[in-house]
Amino acid sequence: MKKNKTQTPHLSQDNLNNEMMSFIANSPTPFHAVLNLQEILKVYQFSELKESEKWDLKQNGRYFVTKNDSSLAAFVVGNRPAQKSSFKIIGAHTDSPNLKVKPKPDKIFKNFHQLGVEVYGGVLLSTWFDRDLSLAGRVHFENKKGALQSALVDFKSAVAIIPSLAIHLNRTVNENQSINPQKELPPILLQIQDKNNDFRNILASKLSKDGYPVSKILDFELSFYDKNPPAFVGLHDDFIASARLDNLLSCFVAIKGLIASLDNKTAATKVMICQDHEEVGSCSHIGAEGPFLPSILERICFDRESFHQSIKNSIMISSDNAHGVHPNYAEKYDENHGPILNAGPVIKINANQRYATNSETASLFAKLCEDLKVPYQRFVVRADMGCGSTIGPLTSANVGLKVVDVGVPTFAMHSIRELCGGKDSVFLAEVFKSFYSREDL
Ligand code: CO
């Protein structure tokens, strides 16, 4: 721990957190998150580029590009000629662990209509029981003219639930609970009146109601989510409880930092990248192991030679949440490296390169915090435990960038309802703004 723990952030805490909570509530899937990020960028005159078209970039120009509707990069071109450019990058991920509807999901038992699900990423399964679940994602369909079309869909209301088994029927549940996802997780959608009404029909009528000219549903990527919106929690509203804090918090704070830095025109090109598929290993055409970021950086430079020179002078902050010390499980943390909620962003370090931080990049982040008088902390996992990872090491290895892995401390990572401190998001936004604004680091 550094500095004074009761220090308050300079940016308006209530505004940032309220906006963040509404962003997360309106972003049940990476598709919705990317759409909402675009809306924010358009307000600040960022214009959209297509990967398939020639880019004609202007100095200080503001641009964004999306991939698969679920990854997004935004950038502000620097003052310097592109061949002498460097990049200041903040990266995060748009996806969160969840239950995804299977392609042929219908399961009927005793007139209950349930949907088969796949587990996406490292879901904390027990937290998904007895929640008011809604359903959202992307649907592809044939329209009335016979052409392919896609749409985002969000049922918004609580259309399903996974009820627990009563304790009377499982007396030992509190001693040893294990959950079989294939058997125990299919949410109950409804009690059947019409046996011919399968899930694809239900989806088609939902899309028609939303105004889409659906002739036939062809495929979909749909996820269940908790309808309960984010909330301040604690006697003095110290905490924020919400789904998807990992890692929509970082996406939102990164875009806030970028926008807050727009008045400071810098030599370096500012880049914000939010990518899908981190929770399943990042190995996809839209994930951090794919070509999305390096191809963008290369296109901002004139040629391959200036790209290589620029990468050498560039740095990335990889932002993803960290594990705060849980008072009931203090033995799970190293006694000197357990971050506290509301005590500032965390620099994440791992000797085995599960985090890409090194002493050079850690000190740059520390310097940014010190100069702002923002408190910061360091996390190292216990030496007898394995360590999670982020997009940091993958991007670093893939692109050749120097990276520091950071994030706000949280509880209950990968629960359907995670917890963070209300101050840390604002501290992190201040650091991001400064990172994008300063010329000397
Ligand atoms: Co994460």
mmCIF file of N, CA and C in Angstrom, residues 186-271:
data_model
loop_
_atom_site.group_PDB
_atom_site.id
_atom_site.type_symbol
_atom_site.label_atom_id
_atom_site.label_comp_id
_atom_site.label_asym_id
_atom_site.label_seq_id
_atom_site.Cartn_x
_atom_site.Cartn_y
_atom_site.Cartn_z
ATOM 1 N N PRO A 186 -29.062 -26.192 -17.376
ATOM 2 C CA PRO A 186 -30.032 -25.692 -18.363
ATOM 3 C C PRO A 186 -31.129 -24.847 -17.714
ATOM 4 N N PRO A 187 -31.192 -23.550 -18.030
ATOM 5 C CA PRO A 187 -32.217 -22.698 -17.433
ATOM 6 C C PRO A 187 -33.607 -23.090 -17.936
ATOM 7 N N ILE A 188 -34.600 -22.894 -17.088
ATOM 8 C CA ILE A 188 -35.990 -23.151 -17.476
ATOM 9 C C ILE A 188 -36.556 -21.894 -18.111
ATOM 10 N N LEU A 189 -37.015 -22.046 -19.326
ATOM 11 C CA LEU A 189 -37.501 -20.895 -20.088
ATOM 12 C C LEU A 189 -38.986 -20.659 -19.846
ATOM 13 N N LEU A 190 -39.747 -21.724 -19.855
ATOM 14 C CA LEU A 190 -41.196 -21.557 -19.682
ATOM 15 C C LEU A 190 -41.847 -22.908 -19.449
ATOM 16 N N GLN A 191 -43.154 -22.849 -19.118
ATOM 17 C CA GLN A 191 -43.976 -24.054 -19.104
ATOM 18 C C GLN A 191 -44.763 -24.073 -20.403
ATOM 19 N N ILE A 192 -44.772 -25.219 -21.036
ATOM 20 C CA ILE A 192 -45.218 -25.276 -22.429
ATOM 21 C C ILE A 192 -46.730 -25.247 -22.567
ATOM 22 N N GLN A 193 -47.178 -24.348 -23.471
ATOM 23 C CA GLN A 193 -48.567 -24.437 -23.913
ATOM 24 C C GLN A 193 -48.615 -25.038 -25.317
ATOM 25 N N ASP A 194 -47.650 -24.615 -26.163
ATOM 26 C CA ASP A 194 -47.648 -25.042 -27.566
ATOM 27 C C ASP A 194 -46.383 -25.852 -27.833
ATOM 28 N N LYS A 195 -46.543 -27.134 -28.091
ATOM 29 C CA LYS A 195 -45.401 -28.054 -28.232
ATOM 30 C C LYS A 195 -44.539 -27.747 -29.456
ATOM 31 N N ASN A 196 -45.108 -27.044 -30.469
ATOM 32 C CA ASN A 196 -44.349 -26.756 -31.685
ATOM 33 C C ASN A 196 -43.499 -25.497 -31.564
ATOM 34 N N ASN A 197 -43.626 -24.814 -30.452
ATOM 35 C CA ASN A 197 -42.922 -23.547 -30.303
ATOM 36 C C ASN A 197 -41.505 -23.779 -29.782
ATOM 37 N N ASP A 198 -40.563 -24.108 -30.693
ATOM 38 C CA ASP A 198 -39.201 -24.329 -30.239
ATOM 39 C C ASP A 198 -38.455 -23.000 -30.107
ATOM 40 N N PHE A 199 -37.195 -23.063 -29.643
ATOM 41 C CA PHE A 199 -36.466 -21.829 -29.336
ATOM 42 C C PHE A 199 -36.277 -20.948 -30.562
ATOM 43 N N ARG A 200 -36.028 -21.571 -31.713
ATOM 44 C CA ARG A 200 -35.837 -20.752 -32.935
ATOM 45 C C ARG A 200 -37.102 -19.965 -33.279
ATOM 46 N N ASN A 201 -38.260 -20.550 -33.040
ATOM 47 C CA ASN A 201 -39.522 -19.812 -33.252
ATOM 48 C C ASN A 201 -39.652 -18.653 -32.277
ATOM 49 N N ILE A 202 -39.308 -18.951 -31.028
ATOM 50 C CA ILE A 202 -39.392 -17.903 -29.994
ATOM 51 C C ILE A 202 -38.486 -16.728 -30.379
ATOM 52 N N LEU A 203 -37.277 -17.071 -30.852
ATOM 53 C CA LEU A 203 -36.303 -16.054 -31.247
ATOM 54 C C LEU A 203 -36.801 -15.267 -32.460
ATOM 55 N N ALA A 204 -37.380 -15.987 -33.424
ATOM 56 C CA ALA A 204 -37.889 -15.315 -34.629
ATOM 57 C C ALA A 204 -38.998 -14.334 -34.265
ATOM 58 N N SER A 205 -39.887 -14.727 -33.360
ATOM 59 C CA SER A 205 -40.965 -13.775 -33.028
ATOM 60 C C SER A 205 -40.430 -12.594 -32.228
ATOM 61 N N LYS A 206 -39.396 -12.830 -31.404
ATOM 62 C CA LYS A 206 -38.783 -11.701 -30.685
ATOM 63 C C LYS A 206 -38.185 -10.699 -31.688
ATOM 64 N N LEU A 207 -37.462 -11.216 -32.707
ATOM 65 C CA LEU A 207 -36.846 -10.333 -33.706
ATOM 66 C C LEU A 207 -37.902 -9.592 -34.526
ATOM 67 N N SER A 208 -38.973 -10.292 -34.890
ATOM 68 C CA SER A 208 -40.063 -9.631 -35.629
ATOM 69 C C SER A 208 -40.647 -8.498 -34.794
ATOM 70 N N LYS A 209 -40.848 -8.777 -33.503
ATOM 71 C CA LYS A 209 -41.369 -7.750 -32.597
ATOM 72 C C LYS A 209 -40.425 -6.544 -32.547
ATOM 73 N N ASP A 210 -39.105 -6.818 -32.641
ATOM 74 C CA ASP A 210 -38.102 -5.735 -32.646
ATOM 75 C C ASP A 210 -38.044 -5.017 -34.000
ATOM 76 N N GLY A 211 -38.830 -5.479 -34.981
ATOM 77 C CA GLY A 211 -38.897 -4.785 -36.268
ATOM 78 C C GLY A 211 -38.012 -5.352 -37.366
ATOM 79 N N TYR A 212 -37.446 -6.542 -37.169
ATOM 80 C CA TYR A 212 -36.603 -7.135 -38.213
ATOM 81 C C TYR A 212 -37.434 -8.044 -39.125
ATOM 82 N N PRO A 213 -37.148 -7.986 -40.452
ATOM 83 C CA PRO A 213 -37.934 -8.789 -41.406
ATOM 84 C C PRO A 213 -37.449 -10.238 -41.470
ATOM 85 N N VAL A 214 -37.680 -11.000 -40.419
ATOM 86 C CA VAL A 214 -37.150 -12.360 -40.323
ATOM 87 C C VAL A 214 -37.971 -13.344 -41.141
ATOM 88 N N SER A 215 -37.269 -14.108 -41.976
ATOM 89 C CA SER A 215 -37.947 -15.210 -42.630
ATOM 90 C C SER A 215 -37.552 -16.520 -41.938
ATOM 91 N N LYS A 216 -36.228 -16.670 -41.659
ATOM 92 C CA LYS A 216 -35.778 -17.902 -41.014
ATOM 93 C C LYS A 216 -34.504 -17.628 -40.196
ATOM 94 N N ILE A 217 -34.472 -18.070 -38.947
ATOM 95 C CA ILE A 217 -33.262 -17.950 -38.125
ATOM 96 C C ILE A 217 -32.226 -18.949 -38.649
ATOM 97 N N LEU A 218 -30.998 -18.474 -38.901
ATOM 98 C CA LEU A 218 -29.956 -19.378 -39.402
ATOM 99 C C LEU A 218 -28.972 -19.777 -38.309
ATOM 100 N N ASP A 219 -28.557 -18.807 -37.518
ATOM 101 C CA ASP A 219 -27.646 -19.144 -36.416
ATOM 102 C C ASP A 219 -27.638 -18.005 -35.398
ATOM 103 N N PHE A 220 -27.061 -18.284 -34.223
ATOM 104 C CA PHE A 220 -27.054 -17.253 -33.175
ATOM 105 C C PHE A 220 -25.933 -17.515 -32.190
ATOM 106 N N GLU A 221 -25.512 -16.438 -31.509
ATOM 107 C CA GLU A 221 -24.597 -16.515 -30.356
ATOM 108 C C GLU A 221 -25.294 -15.771 -29.233
ATOM 109 N N LEU A 222 -25.926 -16.514 -28.331
ATOM 110 C CA LEU A 222 -26.723 -15.889 -27.286
ATOM 111 C C LEU A 222 -26.242 -16.329 -25.912
ATOM 112 N N SER A 223 -26.219 -15.388 -24.988
ATOM 113 C CA SER A 223 -25.750 -15.669 -23.632
ATOM 114 C C SER A 223 -26.800 -15.267 -22.617
ATOM 115 N N PHE A 224 -26.894 -16.061 -21.561
ATOM 116 C CA PHE A 224 -27.719 -15.654 -20.437
ATOM 117 C C PHE A 224 -26.964 -14.629 -19.601
ATOM 118 N N TYR A 225 -27.714 -13.755 -18.960
ATOM 119 C CA TYR A 225 -27.103 -12.786 -18.039
ATOM 120 C C TYR A 225 -28.082 -12.441 -16.924
ATOM 121 N N ASP A 226 -27.547 -11.914 -15.840
ATOM 122 C CA ASP A 226 -28.357 -11.548 -14.679
ATOM 123 C C ASP A 226 -29.039 -10.209 -14.948
ATOM 124 N N LYS A 227 -30.369 -10.206 -14.870
ATOM 125 C CA LYS A 227 -31.133 -8.996 -15.165
ATOM 126 C C LYS A 227 -30.936 -7.922 -14.095
ATOM 127 N N ASN A 228 -30.544 -8.334 -12.902
ATOM 128 C CA ASN A 228 -30.342 -7.398 -11.792
ATOM 129 C C ASN A 228 -29.262 -6.369 -12.155
ATOM 130 N N PRO A 229 -29.576 -5.082 -12.197
ATOM 131 C CA PRO A 229 -28.574 -4.110 -12.649
ATOM 132 C C PRO A 229 -27.494 -3.857 -11.595
ATOM 133 N N PRO A 230 -26.354 -3.256 -11.986
ATOM 134 C CA PRO A 230 -25.299 -2.929 -11.033
ATOM 135 C C PRO A 230 -25.838 -2.018 -9.929
ATOM 136 N N ALA A 231 -25.220 -2.094 -8.743
ATOM 137 C CA ALA A 231 -25.690 -1.271 -7.620
ATOM 138 C C ALA A 231 -24.531 -0.905 -6.711
ATOM 139 N N PHE A 232 -24.649 0.262 -6.072
ATOM 140 C CA PHE A 232 -23.726 0.581 -4.977
ATOM 141 C C PHE A 232 -24.118 -0.265 -3.779
ATOM 142 N N VAL A 233 -23.124 -0.775 -3.058
ATOM 143 C CA VAL A 233 -23.359 -1.649 -1.919
ATOM 144 C C VAL A 233 -22.468 -1.184 -0.770
ATOM 145 N N GLY A 234 -22.930 -1.392 0.456
ATOM 146 C CA GLY A 234 -22.156 -1.002 1.634
ATOM 147 C C GLY A 234 -22.826 0.182 2.316
ATOM 148 N N LEU A 235 -22.598 0.307 3.610
ATOM 149 C CA LEU A 235 -23.269 1.337 4.410
ATOM 150 C C LEU A 235 -23.030 2.726 3.834
ATOM 151 N N HIS A 236 -21.816 2.938 3.332
ATOM 152 C CA HIS A 236 -21.507 4.246 2.720
ATOM 153 C C HIS A 236 -21.279 4.115 1.220
ATOM 154 N N ASP A 237 -21.958 3.155 0.616
ATOM 155 C CA ASP A 237 -21.806 2.942 -0.833
ATOM 156 C C ASP A 237 -20.348 2.758 -1.242
ATOM 157 N N ASP A 238 -19.584 2.057 -0.412
ATOM 158 C CA ASP A 238 -18.160 1.887 -0.688
ATOM 159 C C ASP A 238 -17.891 1.052 -1.931
ATOM 160 N N PHE A 239 -18.819 0.131 -2.238
ATOM 161 C CA PHE A 239 -18.551 -0.880 -3.255
ATOM 162 C C PHE A 239 -19.550 -0.788 -4.408
ATOM 163 N N ILE A 240 -19.153 -1.398 -5.529
ATOM 164 C CA ILE A 240 -20.073 -1.564 -6.650
ATOM 165 C C ILE A 240 -20.206 -3.066 -6.907
ATOM 166 N N ALA A 241 -21.455 -3.558 -6.860
ATOM 167 C CA ALA A 241 -21.728 -4.961 -7.181
ATOM 168 C C ALA A 241 -22.315 -5.019 -8.581
ATOM 169 N N SER A 242 -21.754 -5.876 -9.428
ATOM 170 C CA SER A 242 -22.219 -5.917 -10.815
ATOM 171 C C SER A 242 -21.702 -7.156 -11.513
ATOM 172 N N ALA A 243 -22.429 -7.582 -12.534
ATOM 173 C CA ALA A 243 -21.885 -8.564 -13.466
ATOM 174 C C ALA A 243 -20.830 -7.884 -14.342
ATOM 175 N N ARG A 244 -19.932 -8.676 -14.895
ATOM 176 C CA ARG A 244 -19.017 -8.228 -15.974
ATOM 177 C C ARG A 244 -18.079 -7.084 -15.611
ATOM 178 N N LEU A 245 -17.856 -6.834 -14.297
ATOM 179 C CA LEU A 245 -16.827 -5.845 -13.931
ATOM 180 C C LEU A 245 -15.506 -6.260 -14.574
ATOM 181 N N ASP A 246 -15.273 -7.593 -14.615
ATOM 182 C CA ASP A 246 -14.189 -8.189 -15.385
ATOM 183 C C ASP A 246 -14.744 -8.465 -16.782
ATOM 184 N N ASN A 247 -14.539 -7.641 -17.815
ATOM 185 C CA ASN A 247 -13.580 -6.576 -17.753
ATOM 186 C C ASN A 247 -14.145 -5.309 -18.385
ATOM 187 N N LEU A 248 -15.512 -5.195 -18.303
ATOM 188 C CA LEU A 248 -16.116 -3.996 -18.886
ATOM 189 C C LEU A 248 -15.727 -2.754 -18.094
ATOM 190 N N LEU A 249 -15.361 -2.944 -16.816
ATOM 191 C CA LEU A 249 -14.856 -1.805 -16.046
ATOM 192 C C LEU A 249 -13.643 -1.211 -16.751
ATOM 193 N N SER A 250 -12.693 -2.065 -17.134
ATOM 194 C CA SER A 250 -11.482 -1.562 -17.808
ATOM 195 C C SER A 250 -11.807 -0.933 -19.160
ATOM 196 N N CYS A 251 -12.726 -1.554 -19.927
ATOM 197 C CA CYS A 251 -13.108 -0.986 -21.233
ATOM 198 C C CYS A 251 -13.649 0.425 -21.042
ATOM 199 N N PHE A 252 -14.540 0.578 -20.053
ATOM 200 C CA PHE A 252 -15.165 1.884 -19.851
ATOM 201 C C PHE A 252 -14.160 2.916 -19.342
ATOM 202 N N VAL A 253 -13.333 2.509 -18.394
ATOM 203 C CA VAL A 253 -12.350 3.442 -17.837
ATOM 204 C C VAL A 253 -11.323 3.826 -18.911
ATOM 205 N N ALA A 254 -10.983 2.893 -19.785
ATOM 206 C CA ALA A 254 -10.025 3.199 -20.854
ATOM 207 C C ALA A 254 -10.599 4.247 -21.809
ATOM 208 N N ILE A 255 -11.863 4.099 -22.169
ATOM 209 C CA ILE A 255 -12.453 5.062 -23.102
ATOM 210 C C ILE A 255 -12.597 6.425 -22.423
ATOM 211 N N LYS A 256 -12.887 6.420 -21.124
ATOM 212 C CA LYS A 256 -12.960 7.676 -20.372
ATOM 213 C C LYS A 256 -11.602 8.373 -20.342
ATOM 214 N N GLY A 257 -10.557 7.578 -20.121
ATOM 215 C CA GLY A 257 -9.197 8.135 -20.091
ATOM 216 C C GLY A 257 -8.820 8.725 -21.441
ATOM 217 N N LEU A 258 -9.176 8.015 -22.504
ATOM 218 C CA LEU A 258 -8.861 8.494 -23.855
ATOM 219 C C LEU A 258 -9.583 9.816 -24.134
ATOM 220 N N ILE A 259 -10.865 9.859 -23.825
ATOM 221 C CA ILE A 259 -11.655 11.063 -24.103
ATOM 222 C C ILE A 259 -11.161 12.246 -23.259
ATOM 223 N N ALA A 260 -10.841 11.967 -21.998
ATOM 224 C CA ALA A 260 -10.359 13.048 -21.118
ATOM 225 C C ALA A 260 -9.024 13.608 -21.597
ATOM 226 N N SER A 261 -8.301 12.845 -22.436
ATOM 227 C CA SER A 261 -6.979 13.296 -22.888
ATOM 228 C C SER A 261 -7.036 13.986 -24.257
ATOM 229 N N LEU A 262 -8.241 14.123 -24.829
ATOM 230 C CA LEU A 262 -8.323 14.602 -26.214
ATOM 231 C C LEU A 262 -7.764 16.015 -26.407
ATOM 232 N N ASP A 263 -7.866 16.855 -25.373
ATOM 233 C CA ASP A 263 -7.340 18.224 -25.499
ATOM 234 C C ASP A 263 -5.819 18.252 -25.547
ATOM 235 N N ASN A 264 -5.178 17.205 -25.055
ATOM 236 C CA ASN A 264 -3.713 17.144 -25.081
ATOM 237 C C ASN A 264 -3.269 16.423 -26.340
ATOM 238 N N LYS A 265 -2.898 17.198 -27.350
ATOM 239 C CA LYS A 265 -2.431 16.593 -28.608
ATOM 240 C C LYS A 265 -0.974 16.185 -28.431
ATOM 241 N N THR A 266 -0.698 14.913 -28.648
ATOM 242 C CA THR A 266 0.646 14.396 -28.362
ATOM 243 C C THR A 266 1.326 13.896 -29.633
ATOM 244 N N ALA A 267 2.639 13.742 -29.536
ATOM 245 C CA ALA A 267 3.407 13.173 -30.645
ATOM 246 C C ALA A 267 3.014 11.709 -30.860
ATOM 247 N N ALA A 268 2.812 11.004 -29.765
ATOM 248 C CA ALA A 268 2.478 9.580 -29.868
ATOM 249 C C ALA A 268 1.029 9.388 -30.300
ATOM 250 N N THR A 269 0.775 8.305 -30.995
ATOM 251 C CA THR A 269 -0.594 7.916 -31.348
ATOM 252 C C THR A 269 -1.204 7.152 -30.167
ATOM 253 N N LYS A 270 -2.383 7.607 -29.751
ATOM 254 C CA LYS A 270 -3.078 6.981 -28.613
ATOM 255 C C LYS A 270 -3.995 5.885 -29.133
ATOM 256 N N VAL A 271 -3.880 4.718 -28.557
ATOM 257 C CA VAL A 271 -4.693 3.583 -29.024
ATOM 258 C C VAL A 271 -5.418 2.946 -27.841
#
